[in-house]
Amino acid sequence: MSDTLDSLRRAAASCTNCELYADATRTVFGEGPASAWLMLVGEQPGDREDREGAPFVGPAGRLLDTALERAGIDRDEVYLTNAVKHFRFERDGNRRLHKTPAVGHVRACRPWLDGELAAVAPEVIATLGATAAKALLGSGFRITADRGRPREWEDRQLVPTVHPSAILRTPPERRSEALDALVADLAVVAGLRPARSGRATPPHR
Ligand code: URA
């Protein structure tokens, strides 16, 4: 991790820009190489991420790993982060149930995402789900119409796709088709890998 990312991470650890810090265990900052060509932006940490302090280490993360591998992308070459860096949840007995962050939470967290974007300067960004896409592309963005299509955004390529949690919520009989569609979108992302990364993009399976 670069010095810049390191100091951002330390500053974000005591962020009180919105009220989410009060109930969450910790800030879950992004992870990955500062030289990554690709930044994946999710929504917010889940229960597991909140406990472990790292992005995409729970069930959605495992599914994301499968999809990345099938698309020919190594998780180690990616900088993974979220639009919101504290877990928003509501309690149901002992359980903490995910609650979608509000626009105000995304806005309050934006300086951290902007800091990560400036420090990593990835050639390609892929947004996972509506919250991340709207954070960068505006509230009018609709995933169903535009997923998997690269667009130019602030001098880099951005590819919106669905969130891996959406696949976990898909009825079992349609889950494999939904996963194939995520893999296809990530294969489009893999096709944008710059030559400087030194890796070839294998055809996706
Ligand atoms: N969902 C997200 O959007 N991000 C995580 O880190 C985990 C689950």
mmCIF file with all atom_site columns, C-alpha atoms and ligand atoms in Angstrom:
data_model
loop_
_atom_site.group_PDB
_atom_site.id
_atom_site.type_symbol
_atom_site.label_atom_id
_atom_site.label_alt_id
_atom_site.label_comp_id
_atom_site.label_asym_id
_atom_site.label_entity_id
_atom_site.label_seq_id
_atom_site.pdbx_PDB_ins_code
_atom_site.Cartn_x
_atom_site.Cartn_y
_atom_site.Cartn_z
_atom_site.occupancy
_atom_site.B_iso_or_equiv
_atom_site.pdbx_formal_charge
_atom_site.auth_seq_id
_atom_site.auth_comp_id
_atom_site.auth_asym_id
_atom_site.auth_atom_id
_atom_site.pdbx_PDB_model_num
ATOM   1   C CA . MET A 1 1   ? 0.000   0.000   0.000   1.00 0.00 ? 1   MET A CA 1
ATOM   2   C CA . SER A 1 2   ? 1.295   3.480   -0.858  1.00 0.00 ? 2   SER A CA 1
ATOM   3   C CA . ASP A 1 3   ? 1.943   6.130   1.789   1.00 0.00 ? 3   ASP A CA 1
ATOM   4   C CA . THR A 1 4   ? -1.034  8.084   0.486   1.00 0.00 ? 4   THR A CA 1
ATOM   5   C CA . LEU A 1 5   ? -3.392  5.130   0.813   1.00 0.00 ? 5   LEU A CA 1
ATOM   6   C CA . ASP A 1 6   ? -1.958  4.360   4.185   1.00 0.00 ? 6   ASP A CA 1
ATOM   7   C CA . SER A 1 7   ? -2.580  7.851   5.517   1.00 0.00 ? 7   SER A CA 1
ATOM   8   C CA . LEU A 1 8   ? -6.071  7.892   3.993   1.00 0.00 ? 8   LEU A CA 1
ATOM   9   C CA . ARG A 1 9   ? -6.812  4.567   5.662   1.00 0.00 ? 9   ARG A CA 1
ATOM   10  C CA . ARG A 1 10  ? -5.620  5.901   9.018   1.00 0.00 ? 10  ARG A CA 1
ATOM   11  C CA . ALA A 1 11  ? -7.673  9.081   8.674   1.00 0.00 ? 11  ALA A CA 1
ATOM   12  C CA . ALA A 1 12  ? -10.785 7.130   7.596   1.00 0.00 ? 12  ALA A CA 1
ATOM   13  C CA . ALA A 1 13  ? -10.502 4.934   10.690  1.00 0.00 ? 13  ALA A CA 1
ATOM   14  C CA . SER A 1 14  ? -11.769 7.828   12.804  1.00 0.00 ? 14  SER A CA 1
ATOM   15  C CA . CYS A 1 15  ? -14.316 9.171   10.295  1.00 0.00 ? 15  CYS A CA 1
ATOM   16  C CA . THR A 1 16  ? -17.478 10.668  11.796  1.00 0.00 ? 16  THR A CA 1
ATOM   17  C CA . ASN A 1 17  ? -18.768 12.273  8.575   1.00 0.00 ? 17  ASN A CA 1
ATOM   18  C CA . CYS A 1 18  ? -22.121 10.529  9.078   1.00 0.00 ? 18  CYS A CA 1
ATOM   19  C CA . GLU A 1 19  ? -23.787 8.638   11.918  1.00 0.00 ? 19  GLU A CA 1
ATOM   20  C CA . LEU A 1 20  ? -22.930 5.144   10.646  1.00 0.00 ? 20  LEU A CA 1
ATOM   21  C CA . TYR A 1 21  ? -19.649 5.080   12.568  1.00 0.00 ? 21  TYR A CA 1
ATOM   22  C CA . ALA A 1 22  ? -21.566 4.952   15.855  1.00 0.00 ? 22  ALA A CA 1
ATOM   23  C CA . ASP A 1 23  ? -23.000 1.431   15.412  1.00 0.00 ? 23  ASP A CA 1
ATOM   24  C CA . ALA A 1 24  ? -20.461 -0.148  13.077  1.00 0.00 ? 24  ALA A CA 1
ATOM   25  C CA . THR A 1 25  ? -17.449 -1.961  14.519  1.00 0.00 ? 25  THR A CA 1
ATOM   26  C CA . ARG A 1 26  ? -14.927 -0.150  12.340  1.00 0.00 ? 26  ARG A CA 1
ATOM   27  C CA . THR A 1 27  ? -14.265 1.628   9.071   1.00 0.00 ? 27  THR A CA 1
ATOM   28  C CA . VAL A 1 28  ? -13.663 -0.924  6.322   1.00 0.00 ? 28  VAL A CA 1
ATOM   29  C CA . PHE A 1 29  ? -11.240 0.764   3.950   1.00 0.00 ? 29  PHE A CA 1
ATOM   30  C CA . GLY A 1 30  ? -10.310 -0.489  0.485   1.00 0.00 ? 30  GLY A CA 1
ATOM   31  C CA . GLU A 1 31  ? -7.605  -3.096  -0.082  1.00 0.00 ? 31  GLU A CA 1
ATOM   32  C CA . GLY A 1 32  ? -5.301  -4.023  -2.908  1.00 0.00 ? 32  GLY A CA 1
ATOM   33  C CA . PRO A 1 33  ? -2.226  -2.803  -4.735  1.00 0.00 ? 33  PRO A CA 1
ATOM   34  C CA . ALA A 1 34  ? -1.787  0.948   -5.097  1.00 0.00 ? 34  ALA A CA 1
ATOM   35  C CA . SER A 1 35  ? -0.684  0.175   -8.668  1.00 0.00 ? 35  SER A CA 1
ATOM   36  C CA . ALA A 1 36  ? -3.880  -1.743  -9.551  1.00 0.00 ? 36  ALA A CA 1
ATOM   37  C CA . TRP A 1 37  ? -5.188  -1.214  -13.089 1.00 0.00 ? 37  TRP A CA 1
ATOM   38  C CA . LEU A 1 38  ? -8.690  -2.101  -11.899 1.00 0.00 ? 38  LEU A CA 1
ATOM   39  C CA . MET A 1 39  ? -10.752 -0.752  -9.002  1.00 0.00 ? 39  MET A CA 1
ATOM   40  C CA . LEU A 1 40  ? -13.916 -2.605  -8.034  1.00 0.00 ? 40  LEU A CA 1
ATOM   41  C CA . VAL A 1 41  ? -16.386 -0.470  -6.104  1.00 0.00 ? 41  VAL A CA 1
ATOM   42  C CA . GLY A 1 42  ? -19.070 -2.214  -4.044  1.00 0.00 ? 42  GLY A CA 1
ATOM   43  C CA . GLU A 1 43  ? -21.802 -0.808  -1.842  1.00 0.00 ? 43  GLU A CA 1
ATOM   44  C CA . GLN A 1 44  ? -20.798 -1.088  1.808   1.00 0.00 ? 44  GLN A CA 1
ATOM   45  C CA . PRO A 1 45  ? -19.174 -3.687  4.050   1.00 0.00 ? 45  PRO A CA 1
ATOM   46  C CA . GLY A 1 46  ? -21.448 -6.484  5.243   1.00 0.00 ? 46  GLY A CA 1
ATOM   47  C CA . ASP A 1 47  ? -21.604 -8.133  8.647   1.00 0.00 ? 47  ASP A CA 1
ATOM   48  C CA . ARG A 1 48  ? -18.495 -10.234 8.067   1.00 0.00 ? 48  ARG A CA 1
ATOM   49  C CA . GLU A 1 49  ? -16.495 -7.367  6.576   1.00 0.00 ? 49  GLU A CA 1
ATOM   50  C CA . ASP A 1 50  ? -17.435 -5.184  9.551   1.00 0.00 ? 50  ASP A CA 1
ATOM   51  C CA . ARG A 1 51  ? -16.090 -7.820  11.942  1.00 0.00 ? 51  ARG A CA 1
ATOM   52  C CA . GLU A 1 52  ? -12.936 -8.599  9.966   1.00 0.00 ? 52  GLU A CA 1
ATOM   53  C CA . GLY A 1 53  ? -12.124 -5.120  8.718   1.00 0.00 ? 53  GLY A CA 1
ATOM   54  C CA . ALA A 1 54  ? -11.605 -6.066  5.061   1.00 0.00 ? 54  ALA A CA 1
ATOM   55  C CA . PRO A 1 55  ? -13.861 -5.669  2.004   1.00 0.00 ? 55  PRO A CA 1
ATOM   56  C CA . PHE A 1 56  ? -15.553 -8.620  0.307   1.00 0.00 ? 56  PHE A CA 1
ATOM   57  C CA . VAL A 1 57  ? -14.536 -11.371 2.724   1.00 0.00 ? 57  VAL A CA 1
ATOM   58  C CA . GLY A 1 58  ? -18.083 -12.682 3.344   1.00 0.00 ? 58  GLY A CA 1
ATOM   59  C CA . PRO A 1 59  ? -20.500 -14.658 1.139   1.00 0.00 ? 59  PRO A CA 1
ATOM   60  C CA . ALA A 1 60  ? -20.715 -11.932 -1.544  1.00 0.00 ? 60  ALA A CA 1
ATOM   61  C CA . GLY A 1 61  ? -16.918 -11.810 -1.604  1.00 0.00 ? 61  GLY A CA 1
ATOM   62  C CA . ARG A 1 62  ? -16.669 -15.553 -2.181  1.00 0.00 ? 62  ARG A CA 1
ATOM   63  C CA . LEU A 1 63  ? -19.055 -15.311 -5.092  1.00 0.00 ? 63  LEU A CA 1
ATOM   64  C CA . LEU A 1 64  ? -17.119 -12.349 -6.433  1.00 0.00 ? 64  LEU A CA 1
ATOM   65  C CA . ASP A 1 65  ? -13.897 -14.399 -6.241  1.00 0.00 ? 65  ASP A CA 1
ATOM   66  C CA . THR A 1 66  ? -15.507 -17.165 -8.308  1.00 0.00 ? 66  THR A CA 1
ATOM   67  C CA . ALA A 1 67  ? -16.738 -14.680 -10.907 1.00 0.00 ? 67  ALA A CA 1
ATOM   68  C CA . LEU A 1 68  ? -13.371 -12.897 -11.096 1.00 0.00 ? 68  LEU A CA 1
ATOM   69  C CA . GLU A 1 69  ? -11.523 -16.158 -11.543 1.00 0.00 ? 69  GLU A CA 1
ATOM   70  C CA . ARG A 1 70  ? -13.872 -17.286 -14.304 1.00 0.00 ? 70  ARG A CA 1
ATOM   71  C CA . ALA A 1 71  ? -13.422 -13.921 -16.025 1.00 0.00 ? 71  ALA A CA 1
ATOM   72  C CA . GLY A 1 72  ? -9.629  -14.279 -15.899 1.00 0.00 ? 72  GLY A CA 1
ATOM   73  C CA . ILE A 1 73  ? -9.042  -11.596 -13.264 1.00 0.00 ? 73  ILE A CA 1
ATOM   74  C CA . ASP A 1 74  ? -6.831  -12.315 -10.279 1.00 0.00 ? 74  ASP A CA 1
ATOM   75  C CA . ARG A 1 75  ? -8.145  -10.760 -7.045  1.00 0.00 ? 75  ARG A CA 1
ATOM   76  C CA . ASP A 1 76  ? -4.555  -9.803  -6.216  1.00 0.00 ? 76  ASP A CA 1
ATOM   77  C CA . GLU A 1 77  ? -4.409  -7.421  -9.181  1.00 0.00 ? 77  GLU A CA 1
ATOM   78  C CA . VAL A 1 78  ? -7.532  -5.542  -8.099  1.00 0.00 ? 78  VAL A CA 1
ATOM   79  C CA . TYR A 1 79  ? -8.094  -2.705  -5.631  1.00 0.00 ? 79  TYR A CA 1
ATOM   80  C CA . LEU A 1 80  ? -11.391 -3.520  -3.896  1.00 0.00 ? 80  LEU A CA 1
ATOM   81  C CA . THR A 1 81  ? -13.397 -0.902  -2.076  1.00 0.00 ? 81  THR A CA 1
ATOM   82  C CA . ASN A 1 82  ? -16.900 0.298   -1.283  1.00 0.00 ? 82  ASN A CA 1
ATOM   83  C CA . ALA A 1 83  ? -18.890 3.497   -1.822  1.00 0.00 ? 83  ALA A CA 1
ATOM   84  C CA . VAL A 1 84  ? -19.683 3.523   1.919   1.00 0.00 ? 84  VAL A CA 1
ATOM   85  C CA . LYS A 1 85  ? -17.106 2.374   4.432   1.00 0.00 ? 85  LYS A CA 1
ATOM   86  C CA . HIS A 1 86  ? -19.239 1.623   7.465   1.00 0.00 ? 86  HIS A CA 1
ATOM   87  C CA . PHE A 1 87  ? -21.764 -1.218  7.760   1.00 0.00 ? 87  PHE A CA 1
ATOM   88  C CA . ARG A 1 88  ? -25.353 0.043   7.863   1.00 0.00 ? 88  ARG A CA 1
ATOM   89  C CA . PHE A 1 89  ? -27.698 -2.435  9.463   1.00 0.00 ? 89  PHE A CA 1
ATOM   90  C CA . GLU A 1 90  ? -30.802 -2.917  11.540  1.00 0.00 ? 90  GLU A CA 1
ATOM   91  C CA . ARG A 1 91  ? -31.030 -5.333  14.433  1.00 0.00 ? 91  ARG A CA 1
ATOM   92  C CA . ASP A 1 92  ? -33.312 -8.343  14.447  1.00 0.00 ? 92  ASP A CA 1
ATOM   93  C CA . GLY A 1 93  ? -32.642 -9.983  17.785  1.00 0.00 ? 93  GLY A CA 1
ATOM   94  C CA . ASN A 1 94  ? -28.994 -10.954 17.691  1.00 0.00 ? 94  ASN A CA 1
ATOM   95  C CA . ARG A 1 95  ? -28.771 -10.604 13.940  1.00 0.00 ? 95  ARG A CA 1
ATOM   96  C CA . ARG A 1 96  ? -27.577 -7.512  12.107  1.00 0.00 ? 96  ARG A CA 1
ATOM   97  C CA . LEU A 1 97  ? -29.468 -7.164  8.850   1.00 0.00 ? 97  LEU A CA 1
ATOM   98  C CA . HIS A 1 98  ? -28.006 -5.216  5.948   1.00 0.00 ? 98  HIS A CA 1
ATOM   99  C CA . LYS A 1 99  ? -29.699 -1.903  5.257   1.00 0.00 ? 99  LYS A CA 1
ATOM   100 C CA . THR A 1 100 ? -29.000 -0.077  1.997   1.00 0.00 ? 100 THR A CA 1
ATOM   101 C CA . PRO A 1 101 ? -27.045 3.131   2.622   1.00 0.00 ? 101 PRO A CA 1
ATOM   102 C CA . ALA A 1 102 ? -28.866 6.397   1.939   1.00 0.00 ? 102 ALA A CA 1
ATOM   103 C CA . VAL A 1 103 ? -27.668 9.024   -0.510  1.00 0.00 ? 103 VAL A CA 1
ATOM   104 C CA . GLY A 1 104 ? -26.410 11.077  2.452   1.00 0.00 ? 104 GLY A CA 1
ATOM   105 C CA . HIS A 1 105 ? -24.157 8.219   3.591   1.00 0.00 ? 105 HIS A CA 1
ATOM   106 C CA . VAL A 1 106 ? -22.708 7.837   0.098   1.00 0.00 ? 106 VAL A CA 1
ATOM   107 C CA . ARG A 1 107 ? -22.126 11.567  -0.065  1.00 0.00 ? 107 ARG A CA 1
ATOM   108 C CA . ALA A 1 108 ? -20.486 11.710  3.360   1.00 0.00 ? 108 ALA A CA 1
ATOM   109 C CA . CYS A 1 109 ? -18.126 8.897   2.367   1.00 0.00 ? 109 CYS A CA 1
ATOM   110 C CA . ARG A 1 110 ? -17.270 10.295  -1.051  1.00 0.00 ? 110 ARG A CA 1
ATOM   111 C CA . PRO A 1 111 ? -14.025 12.028  0.017   1.00 0.00 ? 111 PRO A CA 1
ATOM   112 C CA . TRP A 1 112 ? -12.549 8.612   0.897   1.00 0.00 ? 112 TRP A CA 1
ATOM   113 C CA . LEU A 1 113 ? -13.510 7.111   -2.445  1.00 0.00 ? 113 LEU A CA 1
ATOM   114 C CA . ASP A 1 114 ? -12.163 10.161  -4.246  1.00 0.00 ? 114 ASP A CA 1
ATOM   115 C CA . GLY A 1 115 ? -8.937  9.803   -2.263  1.00 0.00 ? 115 GLY A CA 1
ATOM   116 C CA . GLU A 1 116 ? -8.632  6.150   -3.241  1.00 0.00 ? 116 GLU A CA 1
ATOM   117 C CA . LEU A 1 117 ? -9.325  6.964   -6.898  1.00 0.00 ? 117 LEU A CA 1
ATOM   118 C CA . ALA A 1 118 ? -6.647  9.657   -6.877  1.00 0.00 ? 118 ALA A CA 1
ATOM   119 C CA . ALA A 1 119 ? -4.085  7.461   -5.082  1.00 0.00 ? 119 ALA A CA 1
ATOM   120 C CA . VAL A 1 120 ? -4.622  4.292   -7.147  1.00 0.00 ? 120 VAL A CA 1
ATOM   121 C CA . ALA A 1 121 ? -5.461  6.007   -10.460 1.00 0.00 ? 121 ALA A CA 1
ATOM   122 C CA . PRO A 1 122 ? -6.838  2.790   -11.984 1.00 0.00 ? 122 PRO A CA 1
ATOM   123 C CA . GLU A 1 123 ? -7.299  2.671   -15.748 1.00 0.00 ? 123 GLU A CA 1
ATOM   124 C CA . VAL A 1 124 ? -10.558 0.792   -15.277 1.00 0.00 ? 124 VAL A CA 1
ATOM   125 C CA . ILE A 1 125 ? -13.331 0.927   -12.664 1.00 0.00 ? 125 ILE A CA 1
ATOM   126 C CA . ALA A 1 126 ? -16.129 -1.596  -12.311 1.00 0.00 ? 126 ALA A CA 1
ATOM   127 C CA . THR A 1 127 ? -19.059 -0.683  -10.104 1.00 0.00 ? 127 THR A CA 1
ATOM   128 C CA . LEU A 1 128 ? -20.905 -3.534  -8.407  1.00 0.00 ? 128 LEU A CA 1
ATOM   129 C CA . GLY A 1 129 ? -24.594 -2.781  -7.909  1.00 0.00 ? 129 GLY A CA 1
ATOM   130 C CA . ALA A 1 130 ? -26.767 0.314   -7.997  1.00 0.00 ? 130 ALA A CA 1
ATOM   131 C CA . THR A 1 131 ? -25.321 2.172   -5.001  1.00 0.00 ? 131 THR A CA 1
ATOM   132 C CA . ALA A 1 132 ? -21.777 2.210   -6.408  1.00 0.00 ? 132 ALA A CA 1
ATOM   133 C CA . ALA A 1 133 ? -22.943 3.037   -9.945  1.00 0.00 ? 133 ALA A CA 1
ATOM   134 C CA . LYS A 1 134 ? -25.136 5.899   -8.722  1.00 0.00 ? 134 LYS A CA 1
ATOM   135 C CA . ALA A 1 135 ? -22.331 7.170   -6.485  1.00 0.00 ? 135 ALA A CA 1
ATOM   136 C CA . LEU A 1 136 ? -20.175 7.744   -9.551  1.00 0.00 ? 136 LEU A CA 1
ATOM   137 C CA . LEU A 1 137 ? -22.661 8.161   -12.397 1.00 0.00 ? 137 LEU A CA 1
ATOM   138 C CA . GLY A 1 138 ? -25.547 9.939   -10.711 1.00 0.00 ? 138 GLY A CA 1
ATOM   139 C CA . SER A 1 139 ? -28.946 8.940   -9.408  1.00 0.00 ? 139 SER A CA 1
ATOM   140 C CA . GLY A 1 140 ? -30.476 8.534   -12.872 1.00 0.00 ? 140 GLY A CA 1
ATOM   141 C CA . PHE A 1 141 ? -28.290 5.535   -13.698 1.00 0.00 ? 141 PHE A CA 1
ATOM   142 C CA . ARG A 1 142 ? -30.125 2.232   -14.371 1.00 0.00 ? 142 ARG A CA 1
ATOM   143 C CA . ILE A 1 143 ? -28.103 -0.981  -14.191 1.00 0.00 ? 143 ILE A CA 1
ATOM   144 C CA . THR A 1 144 ? -30.406 -3.204  -16.228 1.00 0.00 ? 144 THR A CA 1
ATOM   145 C CA . ALA A 1 145 ? -30.059 -1.045  -19.328 1.00 0.00 ? 145 ALA A CA 1
ATOM   146 C CA . ASP A 1 146 ? -26.319 -0.387  -19.145 1.00 0.00 ? 146 ASP A CA 1
ATOM   147 C CA . ARG A 1 147 ? -24.578 -3.210  -17.323 1.00 0.00 ? 147 ARG A CA 1
ATOM   148 C CA . GLY A 1 148 ? -21.499 -4.628  -18.985 1.00 0.00 ? 148 GLY A CA 1
ATOM   149 C CA . ARG A 1 149 ? -21.060 -1.618  -21.265 1.00 0.00 ? 149 ARG A CA 1
ATOM   150 C CA . PRO A 1 150 ? -17.826 0.335   -20.863 1.00 0.00 ? 150 PRO A CA 1
ATOM   151 C CA . ARG A 1 151 ? -18.140 4.097   -20.772 1.00 0.00 ? 151 ARG A CA 1
ATOM   152 C CA . GLU A 1 152 ? -15.638 6.881   -20.414 1.00 0.00 ? 152 GLU A CA 1
ATOM   153 C CA . TRP A 1 153 ? -15.686 8.414   -16.938 1.00 0.00 ? 153 TRP A CA 1
ATOM   154 C CA . GLU A 1 154 ? -13.167 11.025  -15.793 1.00 0.00 ? 154 GLU A CA 1
ATOM   155 C CA . ASP A 1 155 ? -10.598 9.897   -18.372 1.00 0.00 ? 155 ASP A CA 1
ATOM   156 C CA . ARG A 1 156 ? -10.885 6.227   -17.541 1.00 0.00 ? 156 ARG A CA 1
ATOM   157 C CA . GLN A 1 157 ? -13.092 3.323   -18.493 1.00 0.00 ? 157 GLN A CA 1
ATOM   158 C CA . LEU A 1 158 ? -15.992 2.449   -16.199 1.00 0.00 ? 158 LEU A CA 1
ATOM   159 C CA . VAL A 1 159 ? -18.059 -0.713  -16.484 1.00 0.00 ? 159 VAL A CA 1
ATOM   160 C CA . PRO A 1 160 ? -21.177 -1.002  -14.344 1.00 0.00 ? 160 PRO A CA 1
ATOM   161 C CA . THR A 1 161 ? -22.378 -4.453  -13.352 1.00 0.00 ? 161 THR A CA 1
ATOM   162 C CA . VAL A 1 162 ? -24.588 -6.066  -10.742 1.00 0.00 ? 162 VAL A CA 1
ATOM   163 C CA . HIS A 1 163 ? -23.672 -6.699  -7.134  1.00 0.00 ? 163 HIS A CA 1
ATOM   164 C CA . PRO A 1 164 ? -22.684 -10.287 -6.287  1.00 0.00 ? 164 PRO A CA 1
ATOM   165 C CA . SER A 1 165 ? -25.303 -10.237 -3.487  1.00 0.00 ? 165 SER A CA 1
ATOM   166 C CA . ALA A 1 166 ? -27.988 -9.920  -6.161  1.00 0.00 ? 166 ALA A CA 1
ATOM   167 C CA . ILE A 1 167 ? -26.889 -13.321 -7.446  1.00 0.00 ? 167 ILE A CA 1
ATOM   168 C CA . LEU A 1 168 ? -27.063 -14.804 -3.962  1.00 0.00 ? 168 LEU A CA 1
ATOM   169 C CA . ARG A 1 169 ? -30.644 -13.525 -3.787  1.00 0.00 ? 169 ARG A CA 1
ATOM   170 C CA . THR A 1 170 ? -31.603 -14.934 -7.215  1.00 0.00 ? 170 THR A CA 1
ATOM   171 C CA . PRO A 1 171 ? -33.878 -18.012 -7.029  1.00 0.00 ? 171 PRO A CA 1
ATOM   172 C CA . PRO A 1 172 ? -31.736 -21.195 -7.244  1.00 0.00 ? 172 PRO A CA 1
ATOM   173 C CA . GLU A 1 173 ? -33.059 -22.203 -10.671 1.00 0.00 ? 173 GLU A CA 1
ATOM   174 C CA . ARG A 1 174 ? -31.829 -18.926 -12.197 1.00 0.00 ? 174 ARG A CA 1
ATOM   175 C CA . ARG A 1 175 ? -28.671 -18.450 -10.158 1.00 0.00 ? 175 ARG A CA 1
ATOM   176 C CA . SER A 1 176 ? -26.239 -20.042 -12.553 1.00 0.00 ? 176 SER A CA 1
ATOM   177 C CA . GLU A 1 177 ? -27.532 -17.900 -15.419 1.00 0.00 ? 177 GLU A CA 1
ATOM   178 C CA . ALA A 1 178 ? -27.192 -14.776 -13.236 1.00 0.00 ? 178 ALA A CA 1
ATOM   179 C CA . LEU A 1 179 ? -23.620 -15.755 -12.348 1.00 0.00 ? 179 LEU A CA 1
ATOM   180 C CA . ASP A 1 180 ? -22.807 -16.331 -16.033 1.00 0.00 ? 180 ASP A CA 1
ATOM   181 C CA . ALA A 1 181 ? -24.044 -12.804 -16.785 1.00 0.00 ? 181 ALA A CA 1
ATOM   182 C CA . LEU A 1 182 ? -21.806 -11.323 -14.059 1.00 0.00 ? 182 LEU A CA 1
ATOM   183 C CA . VAL A 1 183 ? -18.851 -13.313 -15.425 1.00 0.00 ? 183 VAL A CA 1
ATOM   184 C CA . ALA A 1 184 ? -19.610 -12.003 -18.931 1.00 0.00 ? 184 ALA A CA 1
ATOM   185 C CA . ASP A 1 185 ? -19.573 -8.397  -17.624 1.00 0.00 ? 185 ASP A CA 1
ATOM   186 C CA . LEU A 1 186 ? -16.297 -9.008  -15.797 1.00 0.00 ? 186 LEU A CA 1
ATOM   187 C CA . ALA A 1 187 ? -14.850 -10.542 -18.961 1.00 0.00 ? 187 ALA A CA 1
ATOM   188 C CA . VAL A 1 188 ? -15.584 -7.213  -20.663 1.00 0.00 ? 188 VAL A CA 1
ATOM   189 C CA . VAL A 1 189 ? -13.654 -5.580  -17.812 1.00 0.00 ? 189 VAL A CA 1
ATOM   190 C CA . ALA A 1 190 ? -10.763 -8.051  -18.264 1.00 0.00 ? 190 ALA A CA 1
ATOM   191 C CA . GLY A 1 191 ? -10.667 -7.115  -21.945 1.00 0.00 ? 191 GLY A CA 1
ATOM   192 C CA . LEU A 1 192 ? -9.852  -3.522  -20.918 1.00 0.00 ? 192 LEU A CA 1
ATOM   193 C CA . ARG A 1 193 ? -6.745  -4.582  -18.971 1.00 0.00 ? 193 ARG A CA 1
ATOM   194 C CA . PRO A 1 194 ? -3.921  -2.304  -20.147 1.00 0.00 ? 194 PRO A CA 1
ATOM   195 C CA . ALA A 1 195 ? -0.823  -3.859  -21.697 1.00 0.00 ? 195 ALA A CA 1
ATOM   196 C CA . ARG A 1 196 ? 1.281   -2.291  -18.881 1.00 0.00 ? 196 ARG A CA 1
ATOM   197 C CA . SER A 1 197 ? -0.212  -4.769  -16.401 1.00 0.00 ? 197 SER A CA 1
ATOM   198 C CA . GLY A 1 198 ? 1.883   -7.455  -18.087 1.00 0.00 ? 198 GLY A CA 1
ATOM   199 C CA . ARG A 1 199 ? -0.897  -10.031 -17.951 1.00 0.00 ? 199 ARG A CA 1
ATOM   200 C CA . ALA A 1 200 ? -2.786  -11.574 -20.831 1.00 0.00 ? 200 ALA A CA 1
ATOM   201 C CA . THR A 1 201 ? -6.558  -11.802 -20.652 1.00 0.00 ? 201 THR A CA 1
ATOM   202 C CA . PRO A 1 202 ? -7.578  -15.440 -21.037 1.00 0.00 ? 202 PRO A CA 1
ATOM   203 C CA . PRO A 1 203 ? -10.980 -16.155 -22.587 1.00 0.00 ? 203 PRO A CA 1
ATOM   204 C CA . HIS A 1 204 ? -13.600 -16.533 -19.862 1.00 0.00 ? 204 HIS A CA 1
ATOM   205 C CA . ARG A 1 205 ? -15.142 -19.864 -18.950 1.00 0.00 ? 205 ARG A CA 1
HETATM 206 N N1 . URA B 2 .   ? -20.941 -6.077  -0.141  1.00 0.00 ? 1   URA B N1 1
HETATM 207 C C1 . URA B 2 .   ? -20.274 -4.975  -0.555  1.00 0.00 ? 1   URA B C1 1
HETATM 208 O O1 . URA B 2 .   ? -20.772 -4.166  -1.324  1.00 0.00 ? 1   URA B O1 1
HETATM 209 N N2 . URA B 2 .   ? -19.039 -4.808  -0.123  1.00 0.00 ? 1   URA B N2 1
HETATM 210 C C2 . URA B 2 .   ? -18.430 -5.652  0.703   1.00 0.00 ? 1   URA B C2 1
HETATM 211 O O2 . URA B 2 .   ? -17.286 -5.396  1.060   1.00 0.00 ? 1   URA B O2 1
HETATM 212 C C3 . URA B 2 .   ? -19.152 -6.793  1.103   1.00 0.00 ? 1   URA B C3 1
HETATM 213 C C4 . URA B 2 .   ? -20.399 -6.986  0.666   1.00 0.00 ? 1   URA B C4 1
#
